[in-house]
Every structure is written in structure tokens, then in C-alpha cells.
mmCIF file of C-alpha atoms in Angstrom:
data_model
loop_
_atom_site.group_PDB
_atom_site.id
_atom_site.type_symbol
_atom_site.label_atom_id
_atom_site.label_comp_id
_atom_site.label_asym_id
_atom_site.label_seq_id
_atom_site.Cartn_x
_atom_site.Cartn_y
_atom_site.Cartn_z
ATOM 1 C CA MET A 1088 177.570 63.395 107.983
ATOM 2 C CA ALA A 1089 176.331 66.961 107.338
ATOM 3 C CA ARG A 1090 176.006 66.289 103.605
ATOM 4 C CA ARG A 1091 174.049 63.044 104.216
ATOM 5 C CA LYS A 1092 171.732 64.852 106.638
ATOM 6 C CA ARG A 1093 171.129 67.643 104.133
ATOM 7 C CA ALA A 1094 170.432 65.138 101.354
ATOM 8 C CA ALA A 1095 167.876 63.390 103.569
ATOM 9 C CA GLN A 1096 166.137 66.699 104.306
ATOM 10 C CA ARG A 1097 165.933 67.495 100.594
ATOM 11 C CA LYS A 1098 164.663 64.039 99.643
ATOM 12 C CA ALA A 1099 161.892 64.136 102.245
ATOM 13 C CA CYS A 1100 160.783 67.574 101.111
ATOM 14 C CA SER A 1101 160.854 66.634 97.439
ATOM 15 C CA PHE A 1102 158.418 63.758 97.998
ATOM 16 C CA GLU A 1103 156.106 66.016 100.022
ATOM 17 C CA VAL A 1104 155.973 68.682 97.329
ATOM 18 C CA ALA A 1105 155.522 66.183 94.508
ATOM 19 C CA GLY A 1106 152.600 64.629 96.354
ATOM 20 C CA LEU A 1107 150.940 67.989 96.873
ATOM 21 C CA PHE A 1108 151.012 68.915 93.206
ATOM 22 C CA ASP A 1109 150.167 65.475 91.845
ATOM 23 C CA HIS A 1110 146.871 65.809 93.719
ATOM 24 C CA GLY A 1111 144.469 68.275 92.099
ATOM 25 C CA SER A 1112 146.841 69.547 89.415
ATOM 26 C CA ARG A 1113 144.208 69.060 86.688
ATOM 27 C CA VAL A 1114 141.770 71.204 88.653
ATOM 28 C CA ALA A 1115 144.401 73.925 88.940
ATOM 29 C CA ARG A 1116 144.995 73.950 85.186
ATOM 30 C CA ALA A 1117 141.268 74.050 84.473
ATOM 31 C CA ARG A 1118 140.748 77.012 86.773
ATOM 32 C CA SER A 1119 143.637 78.875 85.194
ATOM 33 C CA MET A 1120 142.163 78.399 81.729
ATOM 34 C CA GLN A 1121 138.692 79.313 83.007
ATOM 35 C CA HIS A 1122 139.950 82.714 84.161
ATOM 36 C CA GLY A 1123 141.566 83.265 80.763
ATOM 37 C CA SER A 1124 145.066 83.522 82.221
ATOM 38 C CA THR A 1125 147.936 84.163 79.837
ATOM 39 C CA ASP A 1126 150.521 81.396 79.806
ATOM 40 C CA LEU A 1127 153.482 83.116 81.433
ATOM 41 C CA LYS A 1128 155.490 79.984 82.146
ATOM 42 C CA PRO A 1129 159.123 81.006 81.632
ATOM 43 C CA HIS A 1130 161.268 79.725 78.792
ATOM 44 C CA LEU A 1131 163.605 77.244 80.464
ATOM 45 C CA PRO A 1132 167.184 76.806 79.240
ATOM 46 C CA ASN A 1133 168.490 73.506 77.887
ATOM 47 C CA HIS A 1134 170.962 73.163 80.750
ATOM 48 C CA PRO A 1135 170.503 72.330 84.450
ATOM 49 C CA THR A 1136 170.641 75.145 86.988
ATOM 50 C CA GLN A 1137 170.128 74.951 90.744
ATOM 51 C CA LEU A 1138 168.362 77.877 92.431
ATOM 52 C CA TYR A 1139 168.558 78.535 96.167
ATOM 53 C CA LEU A 1140 165.560 80.772 96.896
ATOM 54 C CA ILE A 1141 166.117 82.539 100.213
ATOM 55 C CA ARG A 1142 163.623 84.767 101.997
ATOM 56 C CA HIS A 1143 165.042 87.605 104.056
ATOM 57 C CA GLY A 1144 165.207 87.297 107.832
ATOM 58 C CA GLU A 1145 162.677 88.609 110.338
ATOM 59 C CA VAL A 1146 162.112 92.358 110.063
ATOM 60 C CA GLU A 1147 162.171 95.041 112.751
ATOM 61 C CA GLU A 1148 159.538 94.474 115.442
ATOM 62 C CA ARG A 1149 157.534 97.598 114.580
ATOM 63 C CA TYR A 1150 156.843 96.090 111.142
ATOM 64 C CA HIS A 1151 155.665 92.665 112.340
ATOM 65 C CA LYS A 1152 152.397 91.690 110.609
ATOM 66 C CA VAL A 1153 152.498 94.932 108.608
ATOM 67 C CA PHE A 1154 152.146 95.081 104.833
ATOM 68 C CA GLY A 1155 155.436 96.735 103.929
ATOM 69 C CA GLY A 1156 155.937 95.350 100.461
ATOM 70 C CA SER A 1157 158.164 97.313 98.127
ATOM 71 C CA ARG A 1158 157.242 100.719 99.564
ATOM 72 C CA ILE A 1159 158.665 100.372 103.096
ATOM 73 C CA ASP A 1160 162.404 99.715 103.176
ATOM 74 C CA MET A 1161 162.770 98.123 106.615
ATOM 75 C CA GLY A 1162 165.771 96.452 108.207
ATOM 76 C CA LEU A 1163 166.175 93.206 110.149
ATOM 77 C CA SER A 1164 165.460 92.502 113.801
ATOM 78 C CA ASP A 1165 168.069 90.893 116.048
ATOM 79 C CA LEU A 1166 166.479 87.517 115.267
ATOM 80 C CA GLY A 1167 166.586 88.351 111.560
ATOM 81 C CA ARG A 1168 170.336 88.951 111.764
ATOM 82 C CA ARG A 1169 170.763 85.594 113.502
ATOM 83 C CA GLN A 1170 168.747 83.966 110.731
ATOM 84 C CA ALA A 1171 171.025 85.620 108.149
ATOM 85 C CA ARG A 1172 174.079 84.129 109.850
ATOM 86 C CA ALA A 1173 172.352 80.726 109.993
ATOM 87 C CA VAL A 1174 171.686 80.851 106.238
ATOM 88 C CA ALA A 1175 175.346 81.672 105.585
ATOM 89 C CA ALA A 1176 176.511 78.834 107.843
ATOM 90 C CA TRP A 1177 174.180 76.307 106.208
ATOM 91 C CA LEU A 1178 175.386 77.275 102.738
ATOM 92 C CA ALA A 1179 179.055 77.390 103.737
ATOM 93 C CA ASP A 1180 179.896 74.039 102.121
ATOM 94 C CA THR A 1181 177.767 74.680 99.017
ATOM 95 C CA SER A 1182 179.844 75.801 96.051
ATOM 96 C CA LEU A 1183 177.719 78.723 94.941
ATOM 97 C CA ASP A 1184 178.555 80.408 91.651
ATOM 98 C CA GLY A 1185 176.569 83.584 92.144
ATOM 99 C CA ILE A 1186 174.233 85.645 94.302
ATOM 100 C CA TYR A 1187 171.233 87.596 92.980
ATOM 101 C CA ALA A 1188 169.135 89.849 95.162
ATOM 102 C CA SER A 1189 166.357 92.347 95.649
ATOM 103 C CA PRO A 1190 167.639 95.874 96.362
ATOM 104 C CA LEU A 1191 165.596 96.284 99.564
ATOM 105 C CA LEU A 1192 167.450 96.713 102.862
ATOM 106 C CA ARG A 1193 166.047 93.637 104.605
ATOM 107 C CA VAL A 1194 167.363 91.472 101.774
ATOM 108 C CA GLN A 1195 170.747 93.197 101.641
ATOM 109 C CA GLU A 1196 171.217 92.658 105.379
ATOM 110 C CA THR A 1197 170.244 88.981 105.015
ATOM 111 C CA LEU A 1198 172.740 88.210 102.260
ATOM 112 C CA ALA A 1199 175.627 90.157 103.836
ATOM 113 C CA PRO A 1200 177.079 87.286 105.946
ATOM 114 C CA LEU A 1201 177.082 84.890 102.973
ATOM 115 C CA ALA A 1202 178.537 87.470 100.585
ATOM 116 C CA GLN A 1203 181.317 88.263 103.041
ATOM 117 C CA ALA A 1204 182.137 84.604 103.694
ATOM 118 C CA SER A 1205 181.999 83.532 100.041
ATOM 119 C CA GLY A 1206 183.580 86.578 98.441
ATOM 120 C CA LEU A 1207 180.770 86.655 95.860
ATOM 121 C CA LYS A 1208 179.515 90.066 94.770
ATOM 122 C CA PRO A 1209 175.703 90.157 94.725
ATOM 123 C CA VAL A 1210 173.964 91.125 91.491
ATOM 124 C CA ILE A 1211 171.101 93.470 92.369
ATOM 125 C CA ILE A 1212 167.927 92.986 90.321
ATOM 126 C CA PRO A 1213 165.290 95.672 91.023
ATOM 127 C CA SER A 1214 162.473 93.488 89.680
ATOM 128 C CA LEU A 1215 163.049 91.044 92.568
ATOM 129 C CA ARG A 1216 161.717 93.643 95.044
ATOM 130 C CA GLU A 1217 158.660 92.663 97.085
ATOM 131 C CA VAL A 1218 155.048 93.021 95.942
ATOM 132 C CA ASP A 1219 153.615 96.550 95.845
ATOM 133 C CA PHE A 1220 150.666 96.310 98.238
ATOM 134 C CA GLY A 1221 149.228 99.660 97.175
ATOM 135 C CA ASP A 1222 146.704 101.092 99.637
ATOM 136 C CA TRP A 1223 147.342 98.248 102.082
ATOM 137 C CA THR A 1224 150.898 99.478 102.673
ATOM 138 C CA GLY A 1225 151.499 100.277 106.331
ATOM 139 C CA TYR A 1226 148.379 98.492 107.578
ATOM 140 C CA ARG A 1227 148.573 95.593 109.994
ATOM 141 C CA TRP A 1228 146.965 92.343 108.918
ATOM 142 C CA GLU A 1229 143.992 92.823 111.251
ATOM 143 C CA GLY A 1230 143.582 96.417 110.039
ATOM 144 C CA VAL A 1231 143.019 95.320 106.445
ATOM 145 C CA LYS A 1232 139.694 93.710 107.400
ATOM 146 C CA GLU A 1233 138.595 96.833 109.266
ATOM 147 C CA HIS A 1234 139.538 99.338 106.555
ATOM 148 C CA PHE A 1235 139.054 97.358 103.332
ATOM 149 C CA GLY A 1236 136.484 94.708 104.283
ATOM 150 C CA VAL A 1237 138.574 91.735 103.141
ATOM 151 C CA SER A 1238 140.756 89.186 104.901
ATOM 152 C CA ALA A 1239 144.485 89.830 104.632
ATOM 153 C CA PHE A 1240 144.995 86.064 104.702
ATOM 154 C CA ASP A 1241 143.489 85.945 101.194
ATOM 155 C CA TRP A 1242 146.040 88.388 99.790
ATOM 156 C CA LEU A 1243 147.336 86.059 97.069
ATOM 157 C CA GLU A 1244 143.831 85.393 95.762
ATOM 158 C CA ILE A 1245 142.931 89.093 95.981
ATOM 159 C CA ILE A 1246 146.058 90.119 94.062
ATOM 160 C CA GLU A 1247 145.328 87.605 91.324
ATOM 161 C CA GLU A 1248 141.599 88.186 90.940
ATOM 162 C CA ALA A 1249 140.339 91.577 92.181
ATOM 163 C CA GLY A 1250 143.606 93.364 92.867
ATOM 164 C CA ILE A 1251 144.588 95.614 95.777
ATOM 165 C CA PRO A 1252 143.716 99.286 95.153
ATOM 166 C CA ASN A 1253 146.751 101.049 93.652
ATOM 167 C CA GLY A 1254 148.828 97.875 94.061
ATOM 168 C CA GLU A 1255 150.265 95.306 91.674
ATOM 169 C CA SER A 1256 148.056 92.673 90.102
ATOM 170 C CA GLY A 1257 149.114 89.059 89.744
ATOM 171 C CA HIS A 1258 149.541 89.604 86.008
ATOM 172 C CA GLU A 1259 151.810 92.617 86.572
ATOM 173 C CA LEU A 1260 153.850 90.648 89.098
ATOM 174 C CA ALA A 1261 154.357 87.772 86.684
ATOM 175 C CA HIS A 1262 155.441 90.152 83.927
ATOM 176 C CA ARG A 1263 157.898 91.822 86.326
ATOM 177 C CA VAL A 1264 159.473 88.670 87.756
ATOM 178 C CA ARG A 1265 159.516 86.413 84.693
ATOM 179 C CA PRO A 1266 162.318 88.232 82.763
ATOM 180 C CA ALA A 1267 164.524 88.253 85.879
ATOM 181 C CA LEU A 1268 163.994 84.523 86.414
ATOM 182 C CA GLU A 1269 164.714 83.742 82.762
ATOM 183 C CA LYS A 1270 167.913 85.813 82.790
ATOM 184 C CA ILE A 1271 169.196 84.135 85.960
ATOM 185 C CA LEU A 1272 168.534 80.676 84.511
ATOM 186 C CA HIS A 1273 170.000 81.360 81.080
ATOM 187 C CA ASP A 1274 173.110 83.086 82.464
ATOM 188 C CA ASN A 1275 174.002 80.220 84.807
ATOM 189 C CA PRO A 1276 174.427 76.931 82.926
ATOM 190 C CA HIS A 1277 175.353 74.015 85.207
ATOM 191 C CA ARG A 1278 175.654 76.374 88.187
ATOM 192 C CA ARG A 1279 174.291 76.844 91.685
ATOM 193 C CA VAL A 1280 173.031 80.346 92.431
ATOM 194 C CA ALA A 1281 171.406 81.955 95.462
ATOM 195 C CA VAL A 1282 168.458 84.294 94.963
ATOM 196 C CA PHE A 1283 167.754 86.436 98.031
ATOM 197 C CA CYS A 1284 164.327 88.032 97.887
ATOM 198 C CA HIS A 1285 160.881 88.033 99.517
ATOM 199 C CA GLY A 1286 158.059 85.671 100.421
ATOM 200 C CA GLY A 1287 155.772 87.086 97.753
ATOM 201 C CA ILE A 1288 158.415 86.893 95.033
ATOM 202 C CA ILE A 1289 159.409 83.309 95.898
ATOM 203 C CA ARG A 1290 155.750 82.344 95.505
ATOM 204 C CA VAL A 1291 155.609 84.138 92.136
ATOM 205 C CA ILE A 1292 158.701 82.212 90.967
ATOM 206 C CA LEU A 1293 157.170 78.891 92.049
ATOM 207 C CA ALA A 1294 153.870 79.760 90.353
ATOM 208 C CA LEU A 1295 155.684 80.629 87.112
ATOM 209 C CA LEU A 1296 157.672 77.391 87.114
ATOM 210 C CA LEU A 1297 154.652 75.264 87.978
ATOM 211 C CA GLY A 1298 152.375 77.041 85.512
ATOM 212 C CA GLN A 1299 149.854 77.419 88.333
ATOM 213 C CA PRO A 1300 147.738 80.375 89.513
ATOM 214 C CA LEU A 1301 149.488 82.505 92.124
ATOM 215 C CA LYS A 1302 146.682 81.957 94.640
ATOM 216 C CA HIS A 1303 147.553 78.246 94.803
ATOM 217 C CA MET A 1304 150.912 79.192 96.313
ATOM 218 C CA ALA A 1305 149.070 80.066 99.532
ATOM 219 C CA HIS A 1306 149.530 76.379 100.405
ATOM 220 C CA PHE A 1307 153.254 77.035 100.803
ATOM 221 C CA ASN A 1308 154.715 78.550 103.945
ATOM 222 C CA ILE A 1309 157.756 80.667 103.093
ATOM 223 C CA GLU A 1310 159.089 81.745 106.468
ATOM 224 C CA TYR A 1311 161.626 84.380 107.413
ATOM 225 C CA GLY A 1312 165.156 83.142 106.782
ATOM 226 C CA SER A 1313 163.981 80.044 104.911
ATOM 227 C CA ILE A 1314 165.720 78.282 102.024
ATOM 228 C CA SER A 1315 163.941 76.577 99.130
ATOM 229 C CA VAL A 1316 165.931 74.753 96.443
ATOM 230 C CA VAL A 1317 164.710 74.304 92.865
ATOM 231 C CA GLU A 1318 166.671 72.379 90.249
ATOM 232 C CA ILE A 1319 166.014 72.925 86.554
ATOM 233 C CA GLN A 1320 166.362 69.550 84.805
ATOM 234 C CA PRO A 1321 165.500 70.049 81.106
ATOM 235 C CA GLU A 1322 166.659 66.569 80.105
ATOM 236 C CA LYS A 1323 164.066 64.892 82.347
ATOM 237 C CA LYS A 1324 160.325 64.408 81.915
ATOM 238 C CA HIS A 1325 159.614 67.041 84.553
ATOM 239 C CA ALA A 1326 161.557 70.188 83.669
ATOM 240 C CA PHE A 1327 162.310 71.050 87.284
ATOM 241 C CA GLU A 1328 162.214 69.621 90.776
ATOM 242 C CA ILE A 1329 161.656 71.282 94.133
ATOM 243 C CA GLU A 1330 164.360 69.659 96.250
ATOM 244 C CA LEU A 1331 163.764 71.647 99.419
ATOM 245 C CA LEU A 1332 160.952 73.921 100.553
ATOM 246 C CA ASN A 1333 160.863 76.411 103.425
ATOM 247 C CA TYR A 1334 163.820 74.938 105.309
ATOM 248 C CA CYS A 1335 164.911 77.151 108.212
ATOM 249 C CA PRO A 1336 168.523 76.437 109.228
ATOM 250 C CA PRO A 1337 169.108 76.069 112.986
ATOM 251 C CA LEU A 1338 170.206 79.218 114.771
ATOM 252 C CA ALA A 1339 173.605 79.300 116.423
#
């Protein structure tokens, strides 16, 4: 019953995502070419691989709505630890072959229940750390407007086009994340692997796979403790499929 329910959740999500990107995809490609973007779409292997992209759980309350990025190494809240246990429980009957992760504390605390239950040793990849928000680091979302004169809600577009002062640009992010993604895919033929990281990095991975500008990933909610599943299918017309997006397992 649990497997049938999970399959239904994935199928419903897959149709929703496909519909979103079928609509307006030509416009997205045109804009990307207009801005002179380099084609950073990763080299996909010739074997299928299933990626479970997992965002860390909710962070400590004092860091809610704060741009922490890669510079503030915060831990999880009580709710975040419950979300970590929920992720582990939901993946309990999935035969994972490996775990990859950002080195930051909030990610390490999120993956701990799954690593303990599965016996898998996480592979730490420094380039999966969160975005460097530069001068925005430590500011609350509402404070960004006051101090920098821009809306924090446009952060993906700002990163890609103007850049945050002393922070990473969209181009730098893509160059950082792409080699890690390629290595994970090429090292795991016909396997299922979990990648524990951050909301910003999950959006970068999706943008790389889709060949779309990073700012278009603002349409996707990637919540604390959520699971998104991407399957690389090189033998099919579409090289990959998003099977599940932003699914938050029920808390115990």
C-alpha cells in the first residue's frame, strides 16, 4: 500500500512539472541566449541514475528568514530534527546505494537519522555548500530592502543578472555545482543516491539539468525537509524526468 501511495504521489508531481516546463520553454531558451549565457548543461552519463535531492530541515529559530548561506554554519531547530527523522522514515524502504552531502552542520544533522538507519557513510562534497550571499549574509529578508534597495524575493534573478555584492554570481554557482553533479551521476550507474544539500543548490541542479536560467527556478518551492526525485534516463527522448518535487514527508 505504501509503495502504491508513493508511486501515485510521484506520478501526479511528474505531470505537474512537465506541464510547467512545456509551457513557455521556448521563451526561456530565447532569454538565455539573449543574455549570452554559456551552455553549462552537464554531460549526462549513458546509464540511468536516480537522484533524491533533499533540502535540510528547518534551522534554528534565530536564523529564520535570515540569509545564512555558506558563511553561517547553523544547526537545526526541534522541528528540523523531526523533519530529518521523517525523511529517514520515508526513505526506509528505498534501497539507496549512496549518500552525498554538503559539509554544513544543518545538512549533516538532517542526514544523520538516515545514515544511522541505512549504515551508509555519507560522502562530503564541499561544492554542495549553500550559496555565498556576500554582503547580504546575516540580514533578514525585510532588511535587504532597507539596506540594499532591492527585494530579497528576487534573489535568484539578482544572483544571475546583477549579482550580490561580494557574493557568488549565477555563473560561479553553475561552475561550482556542475562538476559535483557530473561526478555523482557518472559514479553511480543504475543506482539510487541521496543528495542532502540546500534550497539554492537544489535549484542550481534543476537549472543545470533543464538548461534553463537560474531565475526561472523561482517558480519552484523547495521547502525545509523536502524531497525531490530526478531520474536520469539517457535512453529516452527526454534525458531526465522529475518524478517528485518538494514532497515533505509527514511528521511522526
